[in-house]
Amino acid sequence: MTLLLETPVPAAVDDLTLRRGAARVLFTNWTGGSTVPSRGLYPHQWSWDSAFIAIGLRHLSVRRAQRELETLVGAQWADGRIPHIVFNPAVPLDAYFPSPDFWRSSRDGAAAGAPAGIETSGIVQPPVHALAAWLVHQADPEASRRRGFLPRMYGHLVAWHDYLTGPRNLGGGGLAAMVHPWEPGMDNSPCWDGPLQRVEPAATGSYRRADLDHGQPAERPTDLDYGRYVRLATDYRDSGYADKGSRHAFAVEDPCVNALLILSEHALARIAAEIGADPVPHEHRAARLTEELVKRLWSPGDGMFLCRDLVGGGLLAERSIAGLLPLIVPGLPQDLVDALIRTATGPGFRLGEIPMVPSYDITRPAFDPSRYWRGPAWFNTNWLLERGLRQYGQVSAADRLRTSMLAAAGACDFAEYVDPFTAQARGTRDFGWTAALTLDLLASAPSAGNSSRTTDPSNGART
């Protein structure tokens, strides 16, 4: 297959081979309006996947990266939520579960403003989208302005953030709450084990797990946990996808979700300034959210952020990589930054000692290096950590992590996730955001060879 790259980047032979491999994945997974995470296991459009994919696609085709985000927000609900799945009607219903006939968005989500002509899920995923839109714009500002890309995206992104800080402000402190374990993106994290104990699982035989057609059972959630996921999704659907005023068996404030909301609010301020809107409200919201993030989710004893259980009350003791990712937030107090770096390099996460940072604390009993989000290392979370390290002056650590990620991506066939100790492939292969974020890392030289890198924390682009 010949790859037509809009912005060829000179590279060493090995880097060029890796770039071509990553480009092949993205072109193969392209469906005409968006990119599937993988052709087998995930045959539709996923929300935060598309944001990460757009960040990588901008290095191949700015137009296609714009289209990725435009397709996603085209399925936005009237209440502002961007659904976590936009379903492709050409895909058979039995190819993925929960399928469109489970979510019934156009019918059961009508009161919440679900679109009538597009079937989606009713839950959400982390808000990476404004950051992605800003980075896509920066890849070719003139092309972006000619197409009016940012003016068309801005209203969608404002409504999305208003939804997260309005109807999803279930804790009353301003942070966005997630009402299903799939929403924070780290679906099967041990962080959810405690809250899930309250949930009666859906009856065995009332659904069929399509994920096991494509993945190893030892790498996927257990049947018990999956039954609880289905029960929560069923109850949310049957409530008409109501947020405030509805009882939720599961409701948490997650540090990664809210850190991404803050970072994207900073990006919205940049977008507003670019299109002639007022950036100040976004700057103020980012500052308020940062204060609440520290106030509500920081654990001094753990040296990291923890999730807050809004149903049971209090912080959850489980330590996942989500608690390190607020390093992407600009302007954190220096003592918190120092503590986060000590925790990241300590025995629980071993940054710099093992190829990639695990999704869960290695020293805890629930750690599993192979099972979905219970220990394996993921490329999107390590990409975020690399940005956070670089933002706070940990350049050598960021460069080492970048090098390890690129080596792992090439060796594992762009796997969904990897064993953190060996970087051996886990999950599905030819995974969209692994390929996309590989391209983004390749587009920046290591620090010693690139002194022109911007220090603006709101965009994080390398120029």
mmCIF file with all atom_site columns, N, CA, C and O in Angstrom, residues 130-132 134 262-272 458-459:
data_model
loop_
_atom_site.group_PDB
_atom_site.id
_atom_site.type_symbol
_atom_site.label_atom_id
_atom_site.label_alt_id
_atom_site.label_comp_id
_atom_site.label_asym_id
_atom_site.label_entity_id
_atom_site.label_seq_id
_atom_site.pdbx_PDB_ins_code
_atom_site.Cartn_x
_atom_site.Cartn_y
_atom_site.Cartn_z
_atom_site.occupancy
_atom_site.B_iso_or_equiv
_atom_site.pdbx_formal_charge
_atom_site.auth_seq_id
_atom_site.auth_comp_id
_atom_site.auth_asym_id
_atom_site.auth_atom_id
_atom_site.pdbx_PDB_model_num
ATOM 1  N N  . ALA A 1 130 ? -10.672 18.835 23.340 1.00 0.00 ? 130 ALA A N  1
ATOM 2  C CA . ALA A 1 130 ? -10.227 20.204 23.084 1.00 0.00 ? 130 ALA A CA 1
ATOM 3  C C  . ALA A 1 130 ? -8.719  20.252 22.895 1.00 0.00 ? 130 ALA A C  1
ATOM 4  O O  . ALA A 1 130 ? -8.211  20.995 22.045 1.00 0.00 ? 130 ALA A O  1
ATOM 5  N N  . LEU A 1 131 ? -7.998  19.468 23.690 1.00 0.00 ? 131 LEU A N  1
ATOM 6  C CA . LEU A 1 131 ? -6.548  19.371 23.488 1.00 0.00 ? 131 LEU A CA 1
ATOM 7  C C  . LEU A 1 131 ? -6.256  18.868 22.082 1.00 0.00 ? 131 LEU A C  1
ATOM 8  O O  . LEU A 1 131 ? -5.411  19.419 21.367 1.00 0.00 ? 131 LEU A O  1
ATOM 9  N N  . ALA A 1 132 ? -6.952  17.815 21.664 1.00 0.00 ? 132 ALA A N  1
ATOM 10 C CA . ALA A 1 132 ? -6.725  17.264 20.335 1.00 0.00 ? 132 ALA A CA 1
ATOM 11 C C  . ALA A 1 132 ? -7.039  18.291 19.255 1.00 0.00 ? 132 ALA A C  1
ATOM 12 O O  . ALA A 1 132 ? -6.282  18.438 18.286 1.00 0.00 ? 132 ALA A O  1
ATOM 13 N N  . TRP A 1 134 ? -6.919  21.535 19.411 1.00 0.00 ? 134 TRP A N  1
ATOM 14 C CA . TRP A 1 134 ? -5.895  22.580 19.376 1.00 0.00 ? 134 TRP A CA 1
ATOM 15 C C  . TRP A 1 134 ? -4.612  22.061 18.713 1.00 0.00 ? 134 TRP A C  1
ATOM 16 O O  . TRP A 1 134 ? -4.003  22.764 17.900 1.00 0.00 ? 134 TRP A O  1
ATOM 17 N N  . ILE A 1 262 ? -9.083  19.759 32.844 1.00 0.00 ? 262 ILE A N  1
ATOM 18 C CA . ILE A 1 262 ? -8.349  21.004 33.090 1.00 0.00 ? 262 ILE A CA 1
ATOM 19 C C  . ILE A 1 262 ? -7.442  21.332 31.909 1.00 0.00 ? 262 ILE A C  1
ATOM 20 O O  . ILE A 1 262 ? -7.406  22.481 31.425 1.00 0.00 ? 262 ILE A O  1
ATOM 21 N N  . LEU A 1 263 ? -6.684  20.351 31.444 1.00 0.00 ? 263 LEU A N  1
ATOM 22 C CA . LEU A 1 263 ? -5.784  20.584 30.317 1.00 0.00 ? 263 LEU A CA 1
ATOM 23 C C  . LEU A 1 263 ? -6.568  21.010 29.080 1.00 0.00 ? 263 LEU A C  1
ATOM 24 O O  . LEU A 1 263 ? -6.154  21.925 28.341 1.00 0.00 ? 263 LEU A O  1
ATOM 25 N N  . SER A 1 264 ? -7.710  20.377 28.856 1.00 0.00 ? 264 SER A N  1
ATOM 26 C CA . SER A 1 264 ? -8.532  20.752 27.702 1.00 0.00 ? 264 SER A CA 1
ATOM 27 C C  . SER A 1 264 ? -9.182  22.115 27.899 1.00 0.00 ? 264 SER A C  1
ATOM 28 O O  . SER A 1 264 ? -9.452  22.818 26.922 1.00 0.00 ? 264 SER A O  1
ATOM 29 N N  . GLU A 1 265 ? -9.439  22.507 29.138 1.00 0.00 ? 265 GLU A N  1
ATOM 30 C CA . GLU A 1 265 ? -9.960  23.860 29.388 1.00 0.00 ? 265 GLU A CA 1
ATOM 31 C C  . GLU A 1 265 ? -8.902  24.901 29.045 1.00 0.00 ? 265 GLU A C  1
ATOM 32 O O  . GLU A 1 265 ? -9.205  25.948 28.469 1.00 0.00 ? 265 GLU A O  1
ATOM 33 N N  . HIS A 1 266 ? -7.654  24.605 29.367 1.00 0.00 ? 266 HIS A N  1
ATOM 34 C CA . HIS A 1 266 ? -6.569  25.488 28.926 1.00 0.00 ? 266 HIS A CA 1
ATOM 35 C C  . HIS A 1 266 ? -6.515  25.543 27.399 1.00 0.00 ? 266 HIS A C  1
ATOM 36 O O  . HIS A 1 266 ? -6.300  26.625 26.810 1.00 0.00 ? 266 HIS A O  1
ATOM 37 N N  . ALA A 1 267 ? -6.688  24.400 26.745 1.00 0.00 ? 267 ALA A N  1
ATOM 38 C CA . ALA A 1 267 ? -6.700  24.390 25.281 1.00 0.00 ? 267 ALA A CA 1
ATOM 39 C C  . ALA A 1 267 ? -7.876  25.203 24.739 1.00 0.00 ? 267 ALA A C  1
ATOM 40 O O  . ALA A 1 267 ? -7.734  25.899 23.729 1.00 0.00 ? 267 ALA A O  1
ATOM 41 N N  . LEU A 1 268 ? -9.033  25.117 25.410 1.00 0.00 ? 268 LEU A N  1
ATOM 42 C CA . LEU A 1 268 ? -10.190 25.917 24.980 1.00 0.00 ? 268 LEU A CA 1
ATOM 43 C C  . LEU A 1 268 ? -9.892  27.405 25.076 1.00 0.00 ? 268 LEU A C  1
ATOM 44 O O  . LEU A 1 268 ? -10.384 28.194 24.251 1.00 0.00 ? 268 LEU A O  1
ATOM 45 N N  . ALA A 1 269 ? -9.135  27.797 26.085 1.00 0.00 ? 269 ALA A N  1
ATOM 46 C CA . ALA A 1 269 ? -8.750  29.206 26.178 1.00 0.00 ? 269 ALA A CA 1
ATOM 47 C C  . ALA A 1 269 ? -7.923  29.615 24.971 1.00 0.00 ? 269 ALA A C  1
ATOM 48 O O  . ALA A 1 269 ? -8.112  30.715 24.406 1.00 0.00 ? 269 ALA A O  1
ATOM 49 N N  . ARG A 1 270 ? -7.016  28.753 24.533 1.00 0.00 ? 270 ARG A N  1
ATOM 50 C CA . ARG A 1 270 ? -6.219  29.043 23.350 1.00 0.00 ? 270 ARG A CA 1
ATOM 51 C C  . ARG A 1 270 ? -7.090  29.090 22.097 1.00 0.00 ? 270 ARG A C  1
ATOM 52 O O  . ARG A 1 270 ? -6.917  29.946 21.221 1.00 0.00 ? 270 ARG A O  1
ATOM 53 N N  . ILE A 1 271 ? -8.037  28.141 22.014 1.00 0.00 ? 271 ILE A N  1
ATOM 54 C CA . ILE A 1 271 ? -8.947  28.131 20.863 1.00 0.00 ? 271 ILE A CA 1
ATOM 55 C C  . ILE A 1 271 ? -9.786  29.395 20.840 1.00 0.00 ? 271 ILE A C  1
ATOM 56 O O  . ILE A 1 271 ? -9.975  30.021 19.781 1.00 0.00 ? 271 ILE A O  1
ATOM 57 N N  . ALA A 1 272 ? -10.303 29.794 22.000 1.00 0.00 ? 272 ALA A N  1
ATOM 58 C CA . ALA A 1 272 ? -11.121 31.005 22.074 1.00 0.00 ? 272 ALA A CA 1
ATOM 59 C C  . ALA A 1 272 ? -10.341 32.220 21.598 1.00 0.00 ? 272 ALA A C  1
ATOM 60 O O  . ALA A 1 272 ? -10.845 33.046 20.814 1.00 0.00 ? 272 ALA A O  1
ATOM 61 N N  . SER A 1 458 ? -0.306  24.867 28.000 1.00 0.00 ? 458 SER A N  1
ATOM 62 C CA . SER A 1 458 ? -1.682  24.674 27.571 1.00 0.00 ? 458 SER A CA 1
ATOM 63 C C  . SER A 1 458 ? -1.783  23.912 26.265 1.00 0.00 ? 458 SER A C  1
ATOM 64 O O  . SER A 1 458 ? -2.848  23.432 25.912 1.00 0.00 ? 458 SER A O  1
ATOM 65 N N  . ASN A 1 459 ? -0.683  23.830 25.529 1.00 0.00 ? 459 ASN A N  1
ATOM 66 C CA . ASN A 1 459 ? -0.800  23.095 24.265 1.00 0.00 ? 459 ASN A CA 1
ATOM 67 C C  . ASN A 1 459 ? 0.164   21.931 24.159 1.00 0.00 ? 459 ASN A C  1
ATOM 68 O O  . ASN A 1 459 ? -0.129  20.931 23.534 1.00 0.00 ? 459 ASN A O  1
#
